[in-house]
C-alpha positions as protocol buffer text, in pm:
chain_id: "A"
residue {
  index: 1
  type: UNK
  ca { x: 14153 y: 13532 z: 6163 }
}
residue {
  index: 2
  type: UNK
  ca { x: 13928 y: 13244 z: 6023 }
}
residue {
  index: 3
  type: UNK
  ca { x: 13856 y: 13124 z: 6367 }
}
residue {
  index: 4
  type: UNK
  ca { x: 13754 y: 13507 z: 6459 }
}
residue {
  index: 5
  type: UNK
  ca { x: 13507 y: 13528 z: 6184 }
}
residue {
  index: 6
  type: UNK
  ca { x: 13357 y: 13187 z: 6267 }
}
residue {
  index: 7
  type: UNK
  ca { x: 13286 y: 13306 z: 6625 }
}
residue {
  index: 8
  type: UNK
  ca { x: 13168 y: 13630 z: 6514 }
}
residue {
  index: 9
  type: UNK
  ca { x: 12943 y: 13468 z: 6273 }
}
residue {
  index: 10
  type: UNK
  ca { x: 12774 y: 13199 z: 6542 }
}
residue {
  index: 11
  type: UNK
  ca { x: 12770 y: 13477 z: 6809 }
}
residue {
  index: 12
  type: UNK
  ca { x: 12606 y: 13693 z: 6589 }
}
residue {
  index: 13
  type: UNK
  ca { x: 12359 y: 13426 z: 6424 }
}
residue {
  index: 14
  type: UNK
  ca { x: 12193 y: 13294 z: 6803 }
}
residue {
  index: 15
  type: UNK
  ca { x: 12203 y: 13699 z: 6861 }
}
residue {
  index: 16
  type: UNK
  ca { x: 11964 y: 13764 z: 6592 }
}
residue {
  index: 17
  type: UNK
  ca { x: 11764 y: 13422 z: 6633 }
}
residue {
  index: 18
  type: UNK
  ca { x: 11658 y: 13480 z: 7006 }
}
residue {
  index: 19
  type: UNK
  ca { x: 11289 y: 13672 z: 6951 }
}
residue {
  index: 20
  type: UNK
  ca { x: 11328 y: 14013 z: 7033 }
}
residue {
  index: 21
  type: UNK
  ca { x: 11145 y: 14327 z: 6890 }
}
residue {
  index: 22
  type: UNK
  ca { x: 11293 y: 14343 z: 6498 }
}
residue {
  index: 23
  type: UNK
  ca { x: 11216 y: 13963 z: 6502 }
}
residue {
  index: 24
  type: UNK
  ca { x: 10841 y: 14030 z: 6581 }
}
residue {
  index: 25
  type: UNK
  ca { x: 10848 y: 14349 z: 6347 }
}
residue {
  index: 26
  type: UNK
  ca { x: 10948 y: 14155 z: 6076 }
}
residue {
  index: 27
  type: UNK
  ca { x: 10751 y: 13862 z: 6116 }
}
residue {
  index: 28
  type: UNK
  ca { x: 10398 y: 14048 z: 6196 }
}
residue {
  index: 29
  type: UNK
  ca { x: 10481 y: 14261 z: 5835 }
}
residue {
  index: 30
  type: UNK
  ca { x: 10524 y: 13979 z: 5672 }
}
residue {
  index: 31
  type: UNK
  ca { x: 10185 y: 13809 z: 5787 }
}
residue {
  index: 32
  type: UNK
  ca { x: 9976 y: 14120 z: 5794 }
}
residue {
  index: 33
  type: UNK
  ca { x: 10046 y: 14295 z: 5540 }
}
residue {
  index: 34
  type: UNK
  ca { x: 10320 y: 14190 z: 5238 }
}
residue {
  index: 35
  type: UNK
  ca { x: 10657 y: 14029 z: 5186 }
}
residue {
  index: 36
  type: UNK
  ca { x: 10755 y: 14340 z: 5018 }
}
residue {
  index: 37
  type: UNK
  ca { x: 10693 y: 14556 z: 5332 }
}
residue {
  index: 38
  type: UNK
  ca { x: 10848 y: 14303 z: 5511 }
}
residue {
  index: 39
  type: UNK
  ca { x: 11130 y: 14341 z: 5295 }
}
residue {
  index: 40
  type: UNK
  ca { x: 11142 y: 14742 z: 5329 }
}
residue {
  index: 41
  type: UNK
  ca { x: 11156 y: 14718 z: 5694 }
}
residue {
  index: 42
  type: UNK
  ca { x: 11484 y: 14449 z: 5664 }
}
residue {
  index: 43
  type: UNK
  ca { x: 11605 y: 14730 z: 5503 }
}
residue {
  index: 44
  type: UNK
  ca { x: 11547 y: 14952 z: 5753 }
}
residue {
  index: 45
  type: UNK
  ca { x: 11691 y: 14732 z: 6028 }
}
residue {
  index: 46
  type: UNK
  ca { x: 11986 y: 14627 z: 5837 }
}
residue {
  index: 47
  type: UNK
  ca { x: 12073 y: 14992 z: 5838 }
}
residue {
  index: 48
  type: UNK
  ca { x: 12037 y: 15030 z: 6245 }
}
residue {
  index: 49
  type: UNK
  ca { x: 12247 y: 14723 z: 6207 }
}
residue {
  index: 50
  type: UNK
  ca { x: 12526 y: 14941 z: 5953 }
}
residue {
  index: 51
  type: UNK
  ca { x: 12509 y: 15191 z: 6249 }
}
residue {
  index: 52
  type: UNK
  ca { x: 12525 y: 14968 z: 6562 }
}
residue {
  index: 53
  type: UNK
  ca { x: 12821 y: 14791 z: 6393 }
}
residue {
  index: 54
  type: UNK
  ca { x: 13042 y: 15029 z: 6253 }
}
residue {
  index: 55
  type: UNK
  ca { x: 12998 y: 15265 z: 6576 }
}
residue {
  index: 56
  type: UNK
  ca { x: 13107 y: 14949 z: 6815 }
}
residue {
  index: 57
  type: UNK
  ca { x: 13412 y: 14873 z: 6599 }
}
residue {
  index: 58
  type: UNK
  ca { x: 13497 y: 15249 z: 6662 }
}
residue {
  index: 59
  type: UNK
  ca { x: 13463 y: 15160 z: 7071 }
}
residue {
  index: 60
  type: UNK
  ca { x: 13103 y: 15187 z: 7172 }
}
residue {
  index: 61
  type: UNK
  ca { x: 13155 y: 15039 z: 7520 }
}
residue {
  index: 62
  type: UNK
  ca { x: 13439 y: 15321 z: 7533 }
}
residue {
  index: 63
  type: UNK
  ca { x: 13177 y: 15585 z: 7427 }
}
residue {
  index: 64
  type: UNK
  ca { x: 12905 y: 15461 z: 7720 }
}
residue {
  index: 65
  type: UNK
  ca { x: 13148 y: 15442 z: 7966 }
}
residue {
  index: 66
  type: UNK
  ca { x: 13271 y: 15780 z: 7956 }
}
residue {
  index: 67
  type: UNK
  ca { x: 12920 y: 15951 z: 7842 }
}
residue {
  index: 68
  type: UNK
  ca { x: 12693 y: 15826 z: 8085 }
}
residue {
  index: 69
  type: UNK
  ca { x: 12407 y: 16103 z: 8001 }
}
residue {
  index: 70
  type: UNK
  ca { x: 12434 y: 15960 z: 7594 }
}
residue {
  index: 71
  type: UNK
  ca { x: 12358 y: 15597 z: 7718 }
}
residue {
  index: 72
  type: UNK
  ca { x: 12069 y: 15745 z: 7948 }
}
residue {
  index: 73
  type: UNK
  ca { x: 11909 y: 15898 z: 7647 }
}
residue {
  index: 74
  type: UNK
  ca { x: 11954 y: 15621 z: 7450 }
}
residue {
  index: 75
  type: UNK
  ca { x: 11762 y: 15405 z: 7668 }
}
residue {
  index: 76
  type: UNK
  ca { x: 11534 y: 15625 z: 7762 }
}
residue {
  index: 77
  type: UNK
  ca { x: 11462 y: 15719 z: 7413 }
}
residue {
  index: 78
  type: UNK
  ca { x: 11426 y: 15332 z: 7250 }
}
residue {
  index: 79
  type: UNK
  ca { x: 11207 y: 15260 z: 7574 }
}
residue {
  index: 80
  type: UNK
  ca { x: 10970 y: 15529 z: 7508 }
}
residue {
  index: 81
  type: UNK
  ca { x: 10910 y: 15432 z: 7159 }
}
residue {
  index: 82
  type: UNK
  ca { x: 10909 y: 15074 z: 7258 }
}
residue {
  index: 83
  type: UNK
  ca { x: 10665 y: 15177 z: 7458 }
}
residue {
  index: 84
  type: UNK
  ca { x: 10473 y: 15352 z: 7197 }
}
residue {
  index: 85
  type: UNK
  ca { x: 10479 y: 15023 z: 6960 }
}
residue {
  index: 86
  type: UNK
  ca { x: 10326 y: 14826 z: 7208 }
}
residue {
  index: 87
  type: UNK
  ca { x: 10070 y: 15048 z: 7297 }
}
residue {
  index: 88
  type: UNK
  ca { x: 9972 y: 15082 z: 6871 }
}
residue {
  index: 89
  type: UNK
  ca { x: 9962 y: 14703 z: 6866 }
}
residue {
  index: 90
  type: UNK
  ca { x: 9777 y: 14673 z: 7139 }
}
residue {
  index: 91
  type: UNK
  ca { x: 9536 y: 14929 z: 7028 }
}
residue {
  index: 92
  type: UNK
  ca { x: 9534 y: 14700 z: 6694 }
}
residue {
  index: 93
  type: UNK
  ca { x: 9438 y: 14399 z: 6938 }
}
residue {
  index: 94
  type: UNK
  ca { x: 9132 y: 14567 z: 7097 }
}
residue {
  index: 95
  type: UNK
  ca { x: 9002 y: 14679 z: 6749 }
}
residue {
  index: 96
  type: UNK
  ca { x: 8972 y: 14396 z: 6579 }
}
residue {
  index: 97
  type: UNK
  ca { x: 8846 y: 14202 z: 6893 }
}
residue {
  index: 98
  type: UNK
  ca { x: 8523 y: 14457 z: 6874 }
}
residue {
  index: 99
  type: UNK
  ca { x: 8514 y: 14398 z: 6456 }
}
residue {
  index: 100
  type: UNK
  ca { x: 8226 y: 14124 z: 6407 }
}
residue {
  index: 101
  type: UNK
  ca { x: 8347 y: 13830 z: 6321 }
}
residue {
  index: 102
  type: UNK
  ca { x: 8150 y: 13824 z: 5989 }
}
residue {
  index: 103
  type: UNK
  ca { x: 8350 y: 14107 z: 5873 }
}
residue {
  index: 104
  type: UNK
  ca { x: 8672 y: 14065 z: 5713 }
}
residue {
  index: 105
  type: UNK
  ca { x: 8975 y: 14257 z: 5917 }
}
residue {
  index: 106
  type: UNK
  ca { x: 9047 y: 14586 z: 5748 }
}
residue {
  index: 107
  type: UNK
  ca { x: 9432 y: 14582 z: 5711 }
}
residue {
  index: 108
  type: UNK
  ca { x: 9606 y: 14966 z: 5602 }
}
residue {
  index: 109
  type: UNK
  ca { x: 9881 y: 14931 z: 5460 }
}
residue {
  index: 110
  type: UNK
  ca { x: 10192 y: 15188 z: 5581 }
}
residue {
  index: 111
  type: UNK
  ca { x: 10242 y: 15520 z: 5340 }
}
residue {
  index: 112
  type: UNK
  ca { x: 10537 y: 15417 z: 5128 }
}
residue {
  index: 113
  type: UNK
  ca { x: 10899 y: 15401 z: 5352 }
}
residue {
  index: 114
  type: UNK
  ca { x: 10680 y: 15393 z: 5624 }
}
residue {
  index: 115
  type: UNK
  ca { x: 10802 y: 15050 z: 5692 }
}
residue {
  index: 116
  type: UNK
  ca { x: 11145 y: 15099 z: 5624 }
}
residue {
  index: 117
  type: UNK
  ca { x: 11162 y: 15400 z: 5913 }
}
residue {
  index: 118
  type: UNK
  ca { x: 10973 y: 15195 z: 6122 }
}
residue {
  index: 119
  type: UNK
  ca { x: 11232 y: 14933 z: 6080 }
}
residue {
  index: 120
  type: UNK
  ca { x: 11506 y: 15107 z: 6107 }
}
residue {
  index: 121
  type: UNK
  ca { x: 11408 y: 15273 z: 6418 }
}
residue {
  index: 122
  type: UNK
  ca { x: 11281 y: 14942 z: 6591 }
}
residue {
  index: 123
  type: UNK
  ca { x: 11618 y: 14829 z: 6554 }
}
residue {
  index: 124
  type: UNK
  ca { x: 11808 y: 15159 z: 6667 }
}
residue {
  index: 125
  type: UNK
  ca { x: 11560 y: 15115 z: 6992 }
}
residue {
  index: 126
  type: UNK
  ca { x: 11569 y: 14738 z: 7042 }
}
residue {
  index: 127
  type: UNK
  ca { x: 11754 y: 14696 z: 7395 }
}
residue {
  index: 128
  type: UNK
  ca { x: 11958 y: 14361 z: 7300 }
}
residue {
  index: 129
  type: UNK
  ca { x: 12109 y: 14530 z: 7007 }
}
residue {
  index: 130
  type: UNK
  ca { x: 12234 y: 14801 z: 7295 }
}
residue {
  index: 131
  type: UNK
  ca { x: 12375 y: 14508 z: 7531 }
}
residue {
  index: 132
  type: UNK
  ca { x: 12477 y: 14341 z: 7225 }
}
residue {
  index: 133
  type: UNK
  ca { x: 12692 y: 14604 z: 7075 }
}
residue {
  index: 134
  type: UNK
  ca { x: 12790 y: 14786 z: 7345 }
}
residue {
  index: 135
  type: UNK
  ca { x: 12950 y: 14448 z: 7543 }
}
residue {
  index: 136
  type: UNK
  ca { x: 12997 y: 14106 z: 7381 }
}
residue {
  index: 137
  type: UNK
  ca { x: 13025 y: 14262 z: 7021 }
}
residue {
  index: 138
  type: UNK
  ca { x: 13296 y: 14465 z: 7149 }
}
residue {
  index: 139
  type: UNK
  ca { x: 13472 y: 14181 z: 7338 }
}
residue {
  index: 140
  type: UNK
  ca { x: 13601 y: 14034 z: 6956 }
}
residue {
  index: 141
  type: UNK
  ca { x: 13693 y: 14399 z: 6824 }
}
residue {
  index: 142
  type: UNK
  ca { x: 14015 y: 14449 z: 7026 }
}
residue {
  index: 143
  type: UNK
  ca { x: 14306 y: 14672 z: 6973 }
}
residue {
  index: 144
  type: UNK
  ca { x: 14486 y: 14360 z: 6843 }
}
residue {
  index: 145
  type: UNK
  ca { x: 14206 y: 14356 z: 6562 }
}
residue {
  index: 146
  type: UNK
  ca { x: 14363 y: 14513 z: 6249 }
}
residue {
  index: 147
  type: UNK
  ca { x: 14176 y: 14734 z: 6006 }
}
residue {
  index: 148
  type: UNK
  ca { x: 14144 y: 14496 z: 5722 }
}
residue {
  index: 149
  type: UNK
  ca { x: 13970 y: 14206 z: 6000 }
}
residue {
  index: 150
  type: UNK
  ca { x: 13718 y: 14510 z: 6089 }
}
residue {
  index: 151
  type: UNK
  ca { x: 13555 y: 14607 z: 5778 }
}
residue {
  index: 152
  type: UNK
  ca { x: 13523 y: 14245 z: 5732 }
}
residue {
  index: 153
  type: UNK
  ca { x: 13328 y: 14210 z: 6044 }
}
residue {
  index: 154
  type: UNK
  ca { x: 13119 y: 14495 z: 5956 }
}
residue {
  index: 155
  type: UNK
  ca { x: 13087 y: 14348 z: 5619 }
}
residue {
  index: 156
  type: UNK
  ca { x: 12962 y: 13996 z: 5778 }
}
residue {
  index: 157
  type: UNK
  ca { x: 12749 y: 14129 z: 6041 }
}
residue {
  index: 158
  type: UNK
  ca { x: 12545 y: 14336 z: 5800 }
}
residue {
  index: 159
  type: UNK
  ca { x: 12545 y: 14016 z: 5504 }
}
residue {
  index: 160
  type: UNK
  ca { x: 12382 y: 13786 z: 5808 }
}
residue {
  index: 161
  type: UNK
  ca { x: 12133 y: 14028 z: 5953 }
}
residue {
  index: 162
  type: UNK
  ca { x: 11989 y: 14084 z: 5606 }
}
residue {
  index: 163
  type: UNK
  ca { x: 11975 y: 13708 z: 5482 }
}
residue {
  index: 164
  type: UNK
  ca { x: 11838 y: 13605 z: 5833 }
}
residue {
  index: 165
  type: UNK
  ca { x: 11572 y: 13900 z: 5808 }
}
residue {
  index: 166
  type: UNK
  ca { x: 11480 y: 13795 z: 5467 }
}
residue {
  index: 167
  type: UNK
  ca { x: 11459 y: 13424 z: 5535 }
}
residue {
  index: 168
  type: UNK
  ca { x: 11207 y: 13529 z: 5844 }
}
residue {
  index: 169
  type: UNK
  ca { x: 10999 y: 13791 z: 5589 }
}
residue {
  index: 170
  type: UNK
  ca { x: 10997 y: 13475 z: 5313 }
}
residue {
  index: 171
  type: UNK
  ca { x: 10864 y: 13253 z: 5572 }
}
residue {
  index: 172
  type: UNK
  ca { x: 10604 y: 13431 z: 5715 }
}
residue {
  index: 173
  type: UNK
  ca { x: 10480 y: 13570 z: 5401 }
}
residue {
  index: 174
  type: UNK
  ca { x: 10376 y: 13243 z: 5264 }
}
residue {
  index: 175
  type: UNK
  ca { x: 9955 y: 13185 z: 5257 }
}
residue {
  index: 176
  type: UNK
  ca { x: 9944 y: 12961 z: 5520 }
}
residue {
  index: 177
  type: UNK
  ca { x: 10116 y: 13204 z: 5714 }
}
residue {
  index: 178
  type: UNK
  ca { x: 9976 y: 13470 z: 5626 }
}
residue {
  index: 179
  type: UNK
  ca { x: 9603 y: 13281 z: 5678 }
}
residue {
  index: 180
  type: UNK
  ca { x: 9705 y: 13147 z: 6011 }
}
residue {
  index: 181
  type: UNK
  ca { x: 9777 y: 13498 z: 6093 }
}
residue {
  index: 182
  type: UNK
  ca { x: 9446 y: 13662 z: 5975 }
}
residue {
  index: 183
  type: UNK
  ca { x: 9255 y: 13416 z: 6172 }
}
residue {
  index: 184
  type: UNK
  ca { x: 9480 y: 13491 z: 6519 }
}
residue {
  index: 185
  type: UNK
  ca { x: 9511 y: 13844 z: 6433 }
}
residue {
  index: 186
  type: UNK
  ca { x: 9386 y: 14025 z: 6741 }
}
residue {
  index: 187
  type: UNK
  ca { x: 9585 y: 13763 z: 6957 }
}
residue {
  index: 188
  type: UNK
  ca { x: 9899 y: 13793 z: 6788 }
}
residue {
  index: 189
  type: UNK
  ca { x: 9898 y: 14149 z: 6776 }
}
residue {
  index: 190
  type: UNK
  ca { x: 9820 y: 14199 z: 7141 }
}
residue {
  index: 191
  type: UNK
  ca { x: 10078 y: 13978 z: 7259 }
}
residue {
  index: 192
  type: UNK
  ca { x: 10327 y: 14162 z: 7040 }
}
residue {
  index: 193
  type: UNK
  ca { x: 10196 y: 14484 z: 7224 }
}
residue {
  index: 194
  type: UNK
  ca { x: 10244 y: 14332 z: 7532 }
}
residue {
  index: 195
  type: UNK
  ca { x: 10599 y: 14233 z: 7449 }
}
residue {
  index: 196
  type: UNK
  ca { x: 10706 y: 14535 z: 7303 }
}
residue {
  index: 197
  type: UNK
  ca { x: 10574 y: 14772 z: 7567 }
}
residue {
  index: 198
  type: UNK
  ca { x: 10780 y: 14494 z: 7827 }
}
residue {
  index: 199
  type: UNK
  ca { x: 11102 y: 14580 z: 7654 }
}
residue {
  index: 200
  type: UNK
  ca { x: 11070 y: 14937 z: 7683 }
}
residue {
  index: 201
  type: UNK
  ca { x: 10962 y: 14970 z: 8021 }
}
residue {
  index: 202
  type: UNK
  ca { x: 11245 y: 14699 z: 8086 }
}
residue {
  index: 203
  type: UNK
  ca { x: 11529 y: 14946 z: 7871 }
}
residue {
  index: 204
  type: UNK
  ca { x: 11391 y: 15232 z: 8104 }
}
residue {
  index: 205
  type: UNK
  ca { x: 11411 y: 15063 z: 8458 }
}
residue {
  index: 206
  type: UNK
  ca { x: 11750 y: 14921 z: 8401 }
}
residue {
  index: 207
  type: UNK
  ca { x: 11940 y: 15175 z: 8285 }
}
């Protein structure tokens, strides 16, 4: 069982340290805004997380297989607002790059929980947490795997996403971050554009 939970835990810990979208949602909080909305939209992914997890230890890849129309939607549905992510970012990008450069960028901060949602539905749309779940995750939660071993995978999975998440929000919240940031704005948030809108239209087209 030991060995099982070690596995888990390295599988799962270079699954959520390869850059993906909650990575880059996280991160550009933290440096644009505050470590506190970083923080609210942890929360929010850690809960996608609380959903991915406990529906793939009750046989997600089971689930796709024999409802191919609810996998369709699902990607479908993450790509589109992928999609829409990238194209608010990028939107960001081309604003600021028209703001003088005298003029200090005007940041607006989300409406309270606005963060949180936003996390939480980044996550529930990011594609690896889909291939992630819905194959290798699956691959450790057998029918050999008794009851007791999969609430504390659950339990671990959630514990890791959260303290990884908050070590990223801590880091990227510091000043220097945070000053780097204001001074790359328009280039860091049209690459994130770019790279979000590429994950959706690459959730859609391989489906």
């Amino acid at each position: 069982m030991l060995m099982l939970f070690a596995t888990v835990a390295l599988v799962h810990l270079v699954a959520l340290m390869s850059p993906g979208p909650d990575f880059f949602f996280v991160s550009q909080t933290a440096a644009s805004r505050s470590r506190k909305e970083a923080m609210m939209g942890v929360l929010g992914i850690t809960l996608g997380i609380v959903i991915w997890a406990g529906v793939a230890l009750m046989g997600l890849h089971l689930i796709l297989e024999k409802m191919a129309w609810l996998h369709e939607i699902i990607m479908v549905g993450g790509g589109l607002y992928l999609l829409w992510m990238g194209w608010q970012l990028m939107r960001s990008a081309r604003q600021r790059h028209k703001q003088p450069q005298s003029e200090a960028p005007v940041v607006e901060l989300p409406k309270k929980g606005m963060s949180f949602l936003k996390g939480f539905l980044t996550n529930l749309s990011n594609p690896k947490a889909i291939i992630y779940f819905g194959s290798v995750f699956s691959l450790f939660v057998g029918n050999d795997v008794g009851a007791l071993e999969r609430w504390g995978l659950f339990l671990l999975i959630i514990g890791e996403t959260f303290a990884w998440f908050t070590l990223v929000a801590a880091i990227f919240a510091m000043p220097w971050m945070r000053d780097k940031y204001q001074r790359m704005a328009k280039w860091v948030d049209g690459m994130a554009g770019v790279l979000f809108a590429g994950f959706g239209i690459h959730l859609i087209i391989s489906r």
